[in-house]
Tab-separated table of C-alpha atoms in Angstrom:
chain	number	residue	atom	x	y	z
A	24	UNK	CA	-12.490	-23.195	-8.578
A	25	UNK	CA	-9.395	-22.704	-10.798
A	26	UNK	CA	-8.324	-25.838	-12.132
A	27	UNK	CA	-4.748	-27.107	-10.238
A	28	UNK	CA	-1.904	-28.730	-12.239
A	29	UNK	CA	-0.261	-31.443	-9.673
A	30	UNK	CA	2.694	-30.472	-8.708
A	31	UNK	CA	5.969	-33.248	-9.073
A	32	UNK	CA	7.202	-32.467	-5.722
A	33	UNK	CA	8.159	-29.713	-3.434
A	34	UNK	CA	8.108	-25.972	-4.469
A	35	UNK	CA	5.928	-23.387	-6.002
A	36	UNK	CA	4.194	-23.878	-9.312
A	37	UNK	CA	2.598	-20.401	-11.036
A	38	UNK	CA	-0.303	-20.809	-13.493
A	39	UNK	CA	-2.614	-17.928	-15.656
A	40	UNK	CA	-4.912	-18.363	-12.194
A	41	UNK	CA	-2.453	-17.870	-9.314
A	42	UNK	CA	0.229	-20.137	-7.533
A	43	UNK	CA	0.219	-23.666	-6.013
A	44	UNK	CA	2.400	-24.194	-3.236
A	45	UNK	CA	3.910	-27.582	-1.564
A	46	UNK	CA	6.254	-27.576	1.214
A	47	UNK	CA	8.594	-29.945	1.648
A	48	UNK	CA	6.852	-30.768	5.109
A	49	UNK	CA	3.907	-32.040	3.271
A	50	UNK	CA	1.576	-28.725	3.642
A	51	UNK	CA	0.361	-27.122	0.122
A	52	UNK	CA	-2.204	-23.873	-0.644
A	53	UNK	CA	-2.700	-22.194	-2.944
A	54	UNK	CA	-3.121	-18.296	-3.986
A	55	UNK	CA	-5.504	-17.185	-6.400
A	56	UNK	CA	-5.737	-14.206	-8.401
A	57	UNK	CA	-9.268	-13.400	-10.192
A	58	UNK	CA	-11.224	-10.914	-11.743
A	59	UNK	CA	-14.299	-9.750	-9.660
A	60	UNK	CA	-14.127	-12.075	-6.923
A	61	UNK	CA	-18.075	-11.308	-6.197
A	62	UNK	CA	-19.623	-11.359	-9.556
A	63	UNK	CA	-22.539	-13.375	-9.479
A	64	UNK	CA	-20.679	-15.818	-12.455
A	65	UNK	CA	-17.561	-16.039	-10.448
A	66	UNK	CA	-17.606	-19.655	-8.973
A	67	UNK	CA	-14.308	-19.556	-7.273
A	68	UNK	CA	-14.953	-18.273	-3.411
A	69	UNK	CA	-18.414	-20.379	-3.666
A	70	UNK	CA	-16.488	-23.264	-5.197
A	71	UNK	CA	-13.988	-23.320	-1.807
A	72	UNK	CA	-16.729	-23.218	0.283
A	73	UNK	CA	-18.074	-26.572	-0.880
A	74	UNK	CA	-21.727	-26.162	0.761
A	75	UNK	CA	-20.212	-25.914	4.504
A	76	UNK	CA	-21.601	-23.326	6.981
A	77	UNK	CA	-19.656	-19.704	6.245
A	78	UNK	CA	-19.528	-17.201	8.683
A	79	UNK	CA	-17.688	-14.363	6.905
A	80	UNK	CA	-15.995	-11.435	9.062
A	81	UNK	CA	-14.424	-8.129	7.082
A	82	UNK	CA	-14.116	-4.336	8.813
A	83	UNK	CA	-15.690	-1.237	8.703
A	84	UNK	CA	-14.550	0.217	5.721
A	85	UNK	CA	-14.305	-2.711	3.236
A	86	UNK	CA	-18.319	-3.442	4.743
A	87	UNK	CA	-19.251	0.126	3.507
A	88	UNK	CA	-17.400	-0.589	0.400
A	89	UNK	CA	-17.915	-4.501	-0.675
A	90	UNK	CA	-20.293	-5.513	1.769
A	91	UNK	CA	-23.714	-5.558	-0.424
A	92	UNK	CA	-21.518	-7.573	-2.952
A	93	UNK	CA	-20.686	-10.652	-0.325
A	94	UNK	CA	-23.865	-10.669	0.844
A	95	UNK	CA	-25.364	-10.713	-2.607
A	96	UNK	CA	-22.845	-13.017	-3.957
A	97	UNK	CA	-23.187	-15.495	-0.784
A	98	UNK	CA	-27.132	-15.515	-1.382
A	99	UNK	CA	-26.904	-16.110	-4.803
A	100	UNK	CA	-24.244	-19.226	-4.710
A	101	UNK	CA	-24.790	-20.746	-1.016
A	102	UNK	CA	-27.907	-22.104	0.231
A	103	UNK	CA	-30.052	-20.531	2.257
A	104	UNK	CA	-29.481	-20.087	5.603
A	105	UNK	CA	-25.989	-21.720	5.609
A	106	UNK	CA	-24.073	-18.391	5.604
A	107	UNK	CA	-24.054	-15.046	7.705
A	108	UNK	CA	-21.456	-11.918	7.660
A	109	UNK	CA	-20.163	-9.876	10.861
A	110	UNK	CA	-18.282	-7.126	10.706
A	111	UNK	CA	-15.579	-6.954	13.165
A	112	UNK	CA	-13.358	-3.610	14.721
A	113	UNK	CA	-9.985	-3.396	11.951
A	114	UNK	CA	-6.993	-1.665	13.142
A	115	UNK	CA	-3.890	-2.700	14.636
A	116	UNK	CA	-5.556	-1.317	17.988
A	117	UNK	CA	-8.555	-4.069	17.300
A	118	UNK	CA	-5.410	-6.578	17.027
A	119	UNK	CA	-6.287	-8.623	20.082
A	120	UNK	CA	-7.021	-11.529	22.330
A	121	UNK	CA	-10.516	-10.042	23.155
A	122	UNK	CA	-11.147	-9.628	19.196
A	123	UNK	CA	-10.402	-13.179	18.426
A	124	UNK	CA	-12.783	-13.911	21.174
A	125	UNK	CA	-15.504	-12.083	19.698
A	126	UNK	CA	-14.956	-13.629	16.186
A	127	UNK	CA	-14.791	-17.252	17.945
A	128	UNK	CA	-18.804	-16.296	19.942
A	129	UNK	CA	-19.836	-14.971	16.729
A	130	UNK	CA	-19.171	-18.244	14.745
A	131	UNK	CA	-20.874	-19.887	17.610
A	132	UNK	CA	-23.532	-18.072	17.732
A	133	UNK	CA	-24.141	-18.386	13.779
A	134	UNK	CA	-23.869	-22.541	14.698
A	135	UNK	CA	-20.620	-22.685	13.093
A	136	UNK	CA	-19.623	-26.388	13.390
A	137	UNK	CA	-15.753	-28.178	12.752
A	138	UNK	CA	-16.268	-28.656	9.499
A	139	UNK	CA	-17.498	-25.053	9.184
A	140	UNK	CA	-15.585	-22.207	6.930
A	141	UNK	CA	-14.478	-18.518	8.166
A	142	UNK	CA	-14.079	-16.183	5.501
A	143	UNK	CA	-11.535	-13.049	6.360
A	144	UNK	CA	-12.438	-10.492	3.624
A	145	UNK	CA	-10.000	-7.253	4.324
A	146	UNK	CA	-6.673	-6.763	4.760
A	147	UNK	CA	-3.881	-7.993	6.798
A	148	UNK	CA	-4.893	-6.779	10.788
A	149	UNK	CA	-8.552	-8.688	9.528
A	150	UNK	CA	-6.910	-11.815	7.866
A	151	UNK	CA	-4.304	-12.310	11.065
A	152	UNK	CA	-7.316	-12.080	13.209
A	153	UNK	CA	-10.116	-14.096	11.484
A	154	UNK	CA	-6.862	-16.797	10.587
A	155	UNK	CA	-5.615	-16.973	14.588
A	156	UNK	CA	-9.790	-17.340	15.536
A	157	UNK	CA	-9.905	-20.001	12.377
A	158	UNK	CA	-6.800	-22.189	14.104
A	159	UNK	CA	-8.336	-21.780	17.514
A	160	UNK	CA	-12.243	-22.678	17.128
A	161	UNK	CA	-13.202	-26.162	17.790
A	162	UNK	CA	-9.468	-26.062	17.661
A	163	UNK	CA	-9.123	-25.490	14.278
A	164	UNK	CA	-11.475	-24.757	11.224
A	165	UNK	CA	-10.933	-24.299	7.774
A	166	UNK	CA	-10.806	-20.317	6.696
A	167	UNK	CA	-10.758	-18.589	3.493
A	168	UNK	CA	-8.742	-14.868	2.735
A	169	UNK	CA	-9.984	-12.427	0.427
A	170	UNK	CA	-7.416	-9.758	0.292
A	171	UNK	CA	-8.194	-6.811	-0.385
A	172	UNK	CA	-4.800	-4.911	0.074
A	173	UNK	CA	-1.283	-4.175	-1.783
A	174	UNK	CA	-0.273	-5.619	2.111
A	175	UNK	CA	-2.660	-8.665	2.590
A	176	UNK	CA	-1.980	-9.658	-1.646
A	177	UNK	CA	1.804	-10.141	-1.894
A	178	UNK	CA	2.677	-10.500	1.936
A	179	UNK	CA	-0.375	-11.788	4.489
A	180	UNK	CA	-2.262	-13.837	1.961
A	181	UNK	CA	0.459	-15.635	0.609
A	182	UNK	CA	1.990	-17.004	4.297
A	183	UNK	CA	0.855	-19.144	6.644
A	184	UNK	CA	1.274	-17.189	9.680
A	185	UNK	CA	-1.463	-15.983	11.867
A	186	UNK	CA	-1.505	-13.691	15.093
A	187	UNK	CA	-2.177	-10.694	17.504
A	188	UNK	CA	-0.368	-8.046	18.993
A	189	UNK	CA	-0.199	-8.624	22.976
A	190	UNK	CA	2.451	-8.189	25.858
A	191	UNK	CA	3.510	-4.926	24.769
A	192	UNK	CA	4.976	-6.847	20.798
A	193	UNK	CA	3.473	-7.329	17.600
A	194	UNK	CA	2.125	-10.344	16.695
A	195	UNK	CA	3.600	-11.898	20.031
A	196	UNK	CA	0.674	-14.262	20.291
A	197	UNK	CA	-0.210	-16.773	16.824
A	198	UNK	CA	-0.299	-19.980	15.064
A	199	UNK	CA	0.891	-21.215	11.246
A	200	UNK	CA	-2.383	-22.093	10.132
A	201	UNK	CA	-2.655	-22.260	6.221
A	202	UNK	CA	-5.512	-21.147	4.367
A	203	UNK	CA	-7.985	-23.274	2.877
A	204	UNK	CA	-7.911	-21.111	0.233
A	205	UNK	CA	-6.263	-17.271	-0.249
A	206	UNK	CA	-7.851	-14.878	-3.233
A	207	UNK	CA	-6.178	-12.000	-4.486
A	208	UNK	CA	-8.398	-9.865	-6.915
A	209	UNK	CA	-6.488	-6.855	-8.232
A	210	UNK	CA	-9.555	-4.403	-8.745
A	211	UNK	CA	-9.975	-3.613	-4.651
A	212	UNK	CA	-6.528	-1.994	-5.421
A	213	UNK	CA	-7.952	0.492	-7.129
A	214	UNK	CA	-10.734	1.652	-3.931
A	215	UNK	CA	-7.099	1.831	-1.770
A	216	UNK	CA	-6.201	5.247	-0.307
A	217	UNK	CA	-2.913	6.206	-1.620
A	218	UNK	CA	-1.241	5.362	1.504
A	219	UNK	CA	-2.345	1.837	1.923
A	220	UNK	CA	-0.505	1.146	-1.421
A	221	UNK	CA	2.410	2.790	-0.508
A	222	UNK	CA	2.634	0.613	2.319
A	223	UNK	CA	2.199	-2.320	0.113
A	224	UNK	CA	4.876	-1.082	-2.097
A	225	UNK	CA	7.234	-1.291	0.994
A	226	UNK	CA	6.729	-5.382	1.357
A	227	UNK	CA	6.902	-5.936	-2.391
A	228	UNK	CA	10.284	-3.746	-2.064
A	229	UNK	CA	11.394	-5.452	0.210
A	230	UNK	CA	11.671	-8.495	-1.935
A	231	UNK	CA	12.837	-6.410	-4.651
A	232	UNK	CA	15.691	-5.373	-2.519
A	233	UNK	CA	16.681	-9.130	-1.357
A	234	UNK	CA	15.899	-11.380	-3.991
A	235	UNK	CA	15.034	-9.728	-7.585
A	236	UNK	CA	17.385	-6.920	-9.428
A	237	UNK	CA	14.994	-6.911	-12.135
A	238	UNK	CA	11.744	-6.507	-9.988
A	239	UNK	CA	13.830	-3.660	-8.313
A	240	UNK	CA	14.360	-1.727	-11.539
A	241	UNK	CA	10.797	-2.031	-12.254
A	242	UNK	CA	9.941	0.129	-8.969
A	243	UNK	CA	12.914	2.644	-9.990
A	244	UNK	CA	10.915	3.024	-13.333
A	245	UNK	CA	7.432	3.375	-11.909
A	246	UNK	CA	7.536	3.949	-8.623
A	247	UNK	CA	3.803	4.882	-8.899
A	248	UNK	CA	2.951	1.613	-10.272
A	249	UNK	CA	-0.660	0.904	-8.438
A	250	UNK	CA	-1.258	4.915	-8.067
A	251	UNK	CA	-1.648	6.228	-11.623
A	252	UNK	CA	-0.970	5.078	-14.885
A	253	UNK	CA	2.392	3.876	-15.735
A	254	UNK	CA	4.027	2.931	-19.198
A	255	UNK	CA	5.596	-0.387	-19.081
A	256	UNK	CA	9.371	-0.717	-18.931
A	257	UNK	CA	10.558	-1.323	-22.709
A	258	UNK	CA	12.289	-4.906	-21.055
A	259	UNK	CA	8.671	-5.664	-19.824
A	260	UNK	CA	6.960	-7.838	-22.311
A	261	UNK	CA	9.755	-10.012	-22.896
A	262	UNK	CA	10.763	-9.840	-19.405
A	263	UNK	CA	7.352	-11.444	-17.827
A	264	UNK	CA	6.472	-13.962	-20.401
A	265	UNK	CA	3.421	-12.393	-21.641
A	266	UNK	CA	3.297	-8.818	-21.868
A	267	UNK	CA	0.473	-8.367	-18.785
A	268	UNK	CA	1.719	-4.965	-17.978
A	269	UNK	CA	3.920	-3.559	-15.408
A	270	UNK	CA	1.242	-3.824	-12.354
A	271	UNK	CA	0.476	-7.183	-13.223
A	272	UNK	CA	4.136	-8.122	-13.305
A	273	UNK	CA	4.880	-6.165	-10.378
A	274	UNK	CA	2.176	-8.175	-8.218
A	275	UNK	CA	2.763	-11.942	-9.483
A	276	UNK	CA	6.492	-11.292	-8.774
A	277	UNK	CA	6.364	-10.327	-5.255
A	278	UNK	CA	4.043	-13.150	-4.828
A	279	UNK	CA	5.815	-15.695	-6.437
A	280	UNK	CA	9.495	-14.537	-4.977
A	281	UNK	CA	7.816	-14.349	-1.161
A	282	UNK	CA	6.093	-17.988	-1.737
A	283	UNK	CA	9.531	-19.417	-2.836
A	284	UNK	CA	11.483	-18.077	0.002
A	285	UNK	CA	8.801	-19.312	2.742
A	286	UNK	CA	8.248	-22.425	0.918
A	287	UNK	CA	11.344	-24.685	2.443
A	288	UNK	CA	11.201	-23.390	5.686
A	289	UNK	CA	6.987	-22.652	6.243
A	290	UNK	CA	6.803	-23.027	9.633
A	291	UNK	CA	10.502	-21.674	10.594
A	292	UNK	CA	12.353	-24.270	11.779
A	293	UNK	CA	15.022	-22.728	10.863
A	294	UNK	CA	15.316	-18.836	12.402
A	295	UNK	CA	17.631	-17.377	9.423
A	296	UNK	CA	15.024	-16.205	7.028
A	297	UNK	CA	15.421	-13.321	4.058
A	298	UNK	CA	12.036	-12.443	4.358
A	299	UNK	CA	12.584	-10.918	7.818
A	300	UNK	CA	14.460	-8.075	5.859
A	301	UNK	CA	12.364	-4.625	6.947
A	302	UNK	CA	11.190	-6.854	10.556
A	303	UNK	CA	14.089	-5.948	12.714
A	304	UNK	CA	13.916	-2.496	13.646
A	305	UNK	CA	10.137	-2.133	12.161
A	306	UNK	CA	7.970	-3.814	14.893
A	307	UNK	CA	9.691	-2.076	17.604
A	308	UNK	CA	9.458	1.462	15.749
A	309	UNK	CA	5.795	0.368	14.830
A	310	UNK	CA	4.774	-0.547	18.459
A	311	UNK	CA	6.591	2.189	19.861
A	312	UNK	CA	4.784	4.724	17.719
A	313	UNK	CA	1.217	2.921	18.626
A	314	UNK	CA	0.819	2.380	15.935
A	315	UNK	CA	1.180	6.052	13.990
A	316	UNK	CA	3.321	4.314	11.668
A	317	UNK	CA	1.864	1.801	10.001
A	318	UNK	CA	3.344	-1.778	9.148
A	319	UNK	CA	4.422	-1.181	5.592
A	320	UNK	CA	6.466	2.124	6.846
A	321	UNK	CA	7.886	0.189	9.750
A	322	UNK	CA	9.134	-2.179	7.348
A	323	UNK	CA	10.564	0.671	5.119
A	324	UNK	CA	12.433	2.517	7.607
A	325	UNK	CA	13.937	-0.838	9.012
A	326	UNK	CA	15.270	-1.529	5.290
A	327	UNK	CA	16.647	1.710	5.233
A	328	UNK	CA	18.419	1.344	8.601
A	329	UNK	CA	19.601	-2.029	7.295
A	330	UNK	CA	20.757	-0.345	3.839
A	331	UNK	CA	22.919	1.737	5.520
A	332	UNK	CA	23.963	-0.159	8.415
A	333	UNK	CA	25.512	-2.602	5.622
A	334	UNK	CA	27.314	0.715	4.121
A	335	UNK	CA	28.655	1.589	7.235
A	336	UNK	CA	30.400	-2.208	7.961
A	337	UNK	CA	31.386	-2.513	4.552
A	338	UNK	CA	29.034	-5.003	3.470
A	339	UNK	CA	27.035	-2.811	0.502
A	340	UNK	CA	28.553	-0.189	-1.927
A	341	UNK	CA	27.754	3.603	-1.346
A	342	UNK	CA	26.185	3.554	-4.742
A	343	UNK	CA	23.514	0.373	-4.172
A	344	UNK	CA	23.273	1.634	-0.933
A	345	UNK	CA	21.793	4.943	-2.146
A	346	UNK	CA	19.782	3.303	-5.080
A	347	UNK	CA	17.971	1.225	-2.276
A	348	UNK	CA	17.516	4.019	0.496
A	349	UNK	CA	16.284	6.382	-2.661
A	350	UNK	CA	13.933	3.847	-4.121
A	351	UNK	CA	12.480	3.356	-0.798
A	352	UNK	CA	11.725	7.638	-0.652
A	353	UNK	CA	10.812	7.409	-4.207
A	354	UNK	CA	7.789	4.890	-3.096
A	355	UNK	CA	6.481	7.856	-0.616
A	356	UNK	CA	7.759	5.817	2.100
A	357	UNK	CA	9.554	7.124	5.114
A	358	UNK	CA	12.883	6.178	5.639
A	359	UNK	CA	13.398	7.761	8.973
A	360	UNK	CA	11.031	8.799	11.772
A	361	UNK	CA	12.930	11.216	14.899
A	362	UNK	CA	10.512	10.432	17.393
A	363	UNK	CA	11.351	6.440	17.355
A	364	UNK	CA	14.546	6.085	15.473
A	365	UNK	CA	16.871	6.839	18.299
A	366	UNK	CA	19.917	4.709	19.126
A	367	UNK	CA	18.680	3.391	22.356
A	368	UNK	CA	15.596	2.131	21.001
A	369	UNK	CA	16.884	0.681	17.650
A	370	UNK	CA	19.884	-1.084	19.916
A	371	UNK	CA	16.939	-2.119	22.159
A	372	UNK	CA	15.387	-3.965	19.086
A	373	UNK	CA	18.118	-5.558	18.007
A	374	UNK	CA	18.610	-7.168	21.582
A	375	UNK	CA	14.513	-8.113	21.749
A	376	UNK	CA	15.299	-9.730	18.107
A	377	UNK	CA	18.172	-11.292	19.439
A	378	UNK	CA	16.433	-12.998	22.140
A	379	UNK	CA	13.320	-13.966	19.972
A	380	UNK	CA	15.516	-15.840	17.222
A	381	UNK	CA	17.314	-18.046	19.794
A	382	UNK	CA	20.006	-16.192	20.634
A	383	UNK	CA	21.137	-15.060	17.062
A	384	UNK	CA	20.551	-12.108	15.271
A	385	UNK	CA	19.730	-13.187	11.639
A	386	UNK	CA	19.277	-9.702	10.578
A	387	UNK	CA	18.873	-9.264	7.012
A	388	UNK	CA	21.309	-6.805	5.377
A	389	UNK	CA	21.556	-5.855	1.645
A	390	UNK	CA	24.837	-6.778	-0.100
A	391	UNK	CA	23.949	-5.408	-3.536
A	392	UNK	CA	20.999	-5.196	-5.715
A	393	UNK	CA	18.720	-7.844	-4.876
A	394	UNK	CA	21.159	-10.008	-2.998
A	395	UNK	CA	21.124	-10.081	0.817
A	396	UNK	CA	23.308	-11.557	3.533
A	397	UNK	CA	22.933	-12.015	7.564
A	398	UNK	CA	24.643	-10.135	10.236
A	399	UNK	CA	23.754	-12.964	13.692
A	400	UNK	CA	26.452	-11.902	16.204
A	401	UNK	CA	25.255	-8.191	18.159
A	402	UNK	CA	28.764	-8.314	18.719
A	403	UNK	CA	29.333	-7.662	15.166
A	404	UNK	CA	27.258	-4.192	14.966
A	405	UNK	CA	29.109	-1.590	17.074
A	406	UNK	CA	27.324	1.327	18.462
A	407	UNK	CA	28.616	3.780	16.796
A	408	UNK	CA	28.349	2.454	13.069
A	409	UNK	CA	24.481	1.802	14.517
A	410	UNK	CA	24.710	5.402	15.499
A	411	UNK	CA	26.186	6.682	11.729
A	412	UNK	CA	23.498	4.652	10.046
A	413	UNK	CA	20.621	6.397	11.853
A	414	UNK	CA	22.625	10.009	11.325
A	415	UNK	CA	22.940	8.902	7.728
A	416	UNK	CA	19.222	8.906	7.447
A	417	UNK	CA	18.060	11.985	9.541
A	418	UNK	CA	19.228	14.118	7.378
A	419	UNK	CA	17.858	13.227	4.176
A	420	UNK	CA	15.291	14.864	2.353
A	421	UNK	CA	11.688	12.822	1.798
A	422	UNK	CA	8.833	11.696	4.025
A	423	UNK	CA	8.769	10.945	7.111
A	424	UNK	CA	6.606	8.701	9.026
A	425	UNK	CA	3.959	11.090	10.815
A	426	UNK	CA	0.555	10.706	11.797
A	427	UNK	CA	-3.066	10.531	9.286
């Protein structure tokens, strides 16, 4: 287990080996980031595990790819006997009630006691579900993420947050329930089709876009950064402390800027939050597209919608409001989709967010170049500028979100 530096008091502390987080509220985690998570002389998952019963759960496709590796990994380090694996349905269709109930019988039926361990090894549909079972069992047991998206690594696995889709909404149903521990090894990257990294690349722009001009001109320079080689930025080296290269500086950023922001308010007491920038719009377009569109291209046609919503009331230049809507197409990522970006529906999630943040809108609108602001009255975004913004975007060249 990496060794932990204690932390003075509240915040987030990075290290060579990941980041160490204490809230203010008293609840601390921490995220690592390691090299070959399953190599037999890697003591860091075994080392969380601390000889407790492990029932680990990961999908279809990361079985066929990793799955040999746990199951070597967990026979080599934990005793025998004391650990099984499952694989479980992924998807956001799998997303359910009726999954987490399967999870919970299997982890009884492997004799999984309270001061058992669930390990979630996938991405963030498997993490949300394995974490929500994890809170729920025995009513509540420790569980362990291995991430092994762009998504899960700088956006699930560094949160607290836990859920399934039900009622018709995303996530409507969930707990905050940290991890006992959260690993991020960069090398499953590199088994991701293209699109799951695009989608990644949405949530990392994203905080690009609200919090960090300098992690945003690092996507304008390699906008390909996880997808082929790229040359680091000449600013780089001196830039990141250390000269790791642009996709390692590109990753620790996002996580580190995303910790910070959730860090004073973990649990949201308070309903104003920049990291709901891209959440808006997004899990109305994503649940009204079942799911065609996935979560990281929800989340980049909502910040494009926002982008130029902001133009339209005056809040964000022409010019920053075209680097951000072009950075966004310059990821691969859609930026409008016809068949769900209509007026009615886009008012219609504004009014569902209204309702589900207390009565105030707290959505997150650019104001420049990594700087955001919040519009909360619906009074305050007329129709018709809603209707520009959307007009604005339907007739620009790039992708659009469509079925794979």
């Amino acid at each position: 287990m990496a060794e932990q530096t204690a932390m003075a008091g509240p915040g987030v502390q990075g290290d060579d080996g990941g980041f160490s987080l204490l809230a203010p509220e008293g609840t601390s985690y921490r995220v690592d980031i390691t090299d070959g998570v399953f190599a037999p002389d890697n003591p860091l998952l075994a080392g969380y595990c601390e000889g407790r019963r492990v029932v680990a759960f990961l999908g279809p496709t990361v079985d066929r790819l990793y799955g040999e590796q746990l199951r070597r990994y967990l026979a080599d380090r934990l005793a025998p006997g004391s650990w099984s694996v499952v694989a479980i349905g992924g998807g956001e269709a799998q997303k359910t009630m009726a999954s987490v109930e399967r999870i919970c019988a299997e982890a009884k039926a492997a004799g999984l006691d309270r001061r058992g361990v669930m390990i979630a090894v996938g991405g963030g549909v498997t993490c949300d579900m394995v974490g929500f079972a994890a809170a729920v069992y025995c009513r509540g047991v420790r569980y362990i993420k291995v991430n092994t998206t762009l998504v899960g690594q700088v956006d699930v696995g560094v949160g607290v947050k836990t859920g399934v889709n039900a009622l018709g909404t995303k996530n409507m149903l969930g707990s905050y329930h940290p991890a006992h521990a959260s690993i991020n090894d960069p090398a499953f990257l590199r088994s991701l089709p293209a699109r799951q990294i695009r989608c990644g690349l949405g949530e990392i722009a994203k905080m690009a876009i609200i919090k960090d001009a300098q992690l945003f001109r690092a996507l304008e320079e390699c906008p390909e950064v996880f997808q082929q080689p790229c040359p680091d930025p000449s600013w780089l080296a001196a830039a990141d402390g250390g000269g790791r290269g642009v996709e390692d500086y590109v990753l620790r950023t996002s996580m580190e800027l995303m910790m910070a922001e959730l860090c004073p308010n973990l649990r949201e007491h308070d309903l104003a939050r920049l990291v709901d920038f891209g959440h808006t719009f997004g899990p109305v377009i994503e649940t009204a597209s079942d799911y065609r569109i996935a979560h990281g291209e929800s989340v980049a046609v909502d910040m494009a919608i926002s982008s130029e919503l902001a133009r339209v009331l005056g809040l964000i230049s022409a010019e920053d409001c075209e680097r951000t809507v072009r950075l966004i197409s310059r990821l691969g990522l859609p930026v409008h989709d016809p068949l769900t970006c209509t007026p009615e529906l886009m008012e219609r999630a504004l009014r569902a967010s209204w309702e589900r943040r207390g009565r105030r809108l707290h959505l997150v609108v650019p104001d420049g170049i990594g700087s955001a602001v919040f519009i909360d009255d619906l009074e305050d975004i007329p129709a018709a500028a809603l209707e520009e913004a959307l007009d604005a975007l339907a007739v620009r060249p790039g992708p659009l979100a469509v079925a794979h």
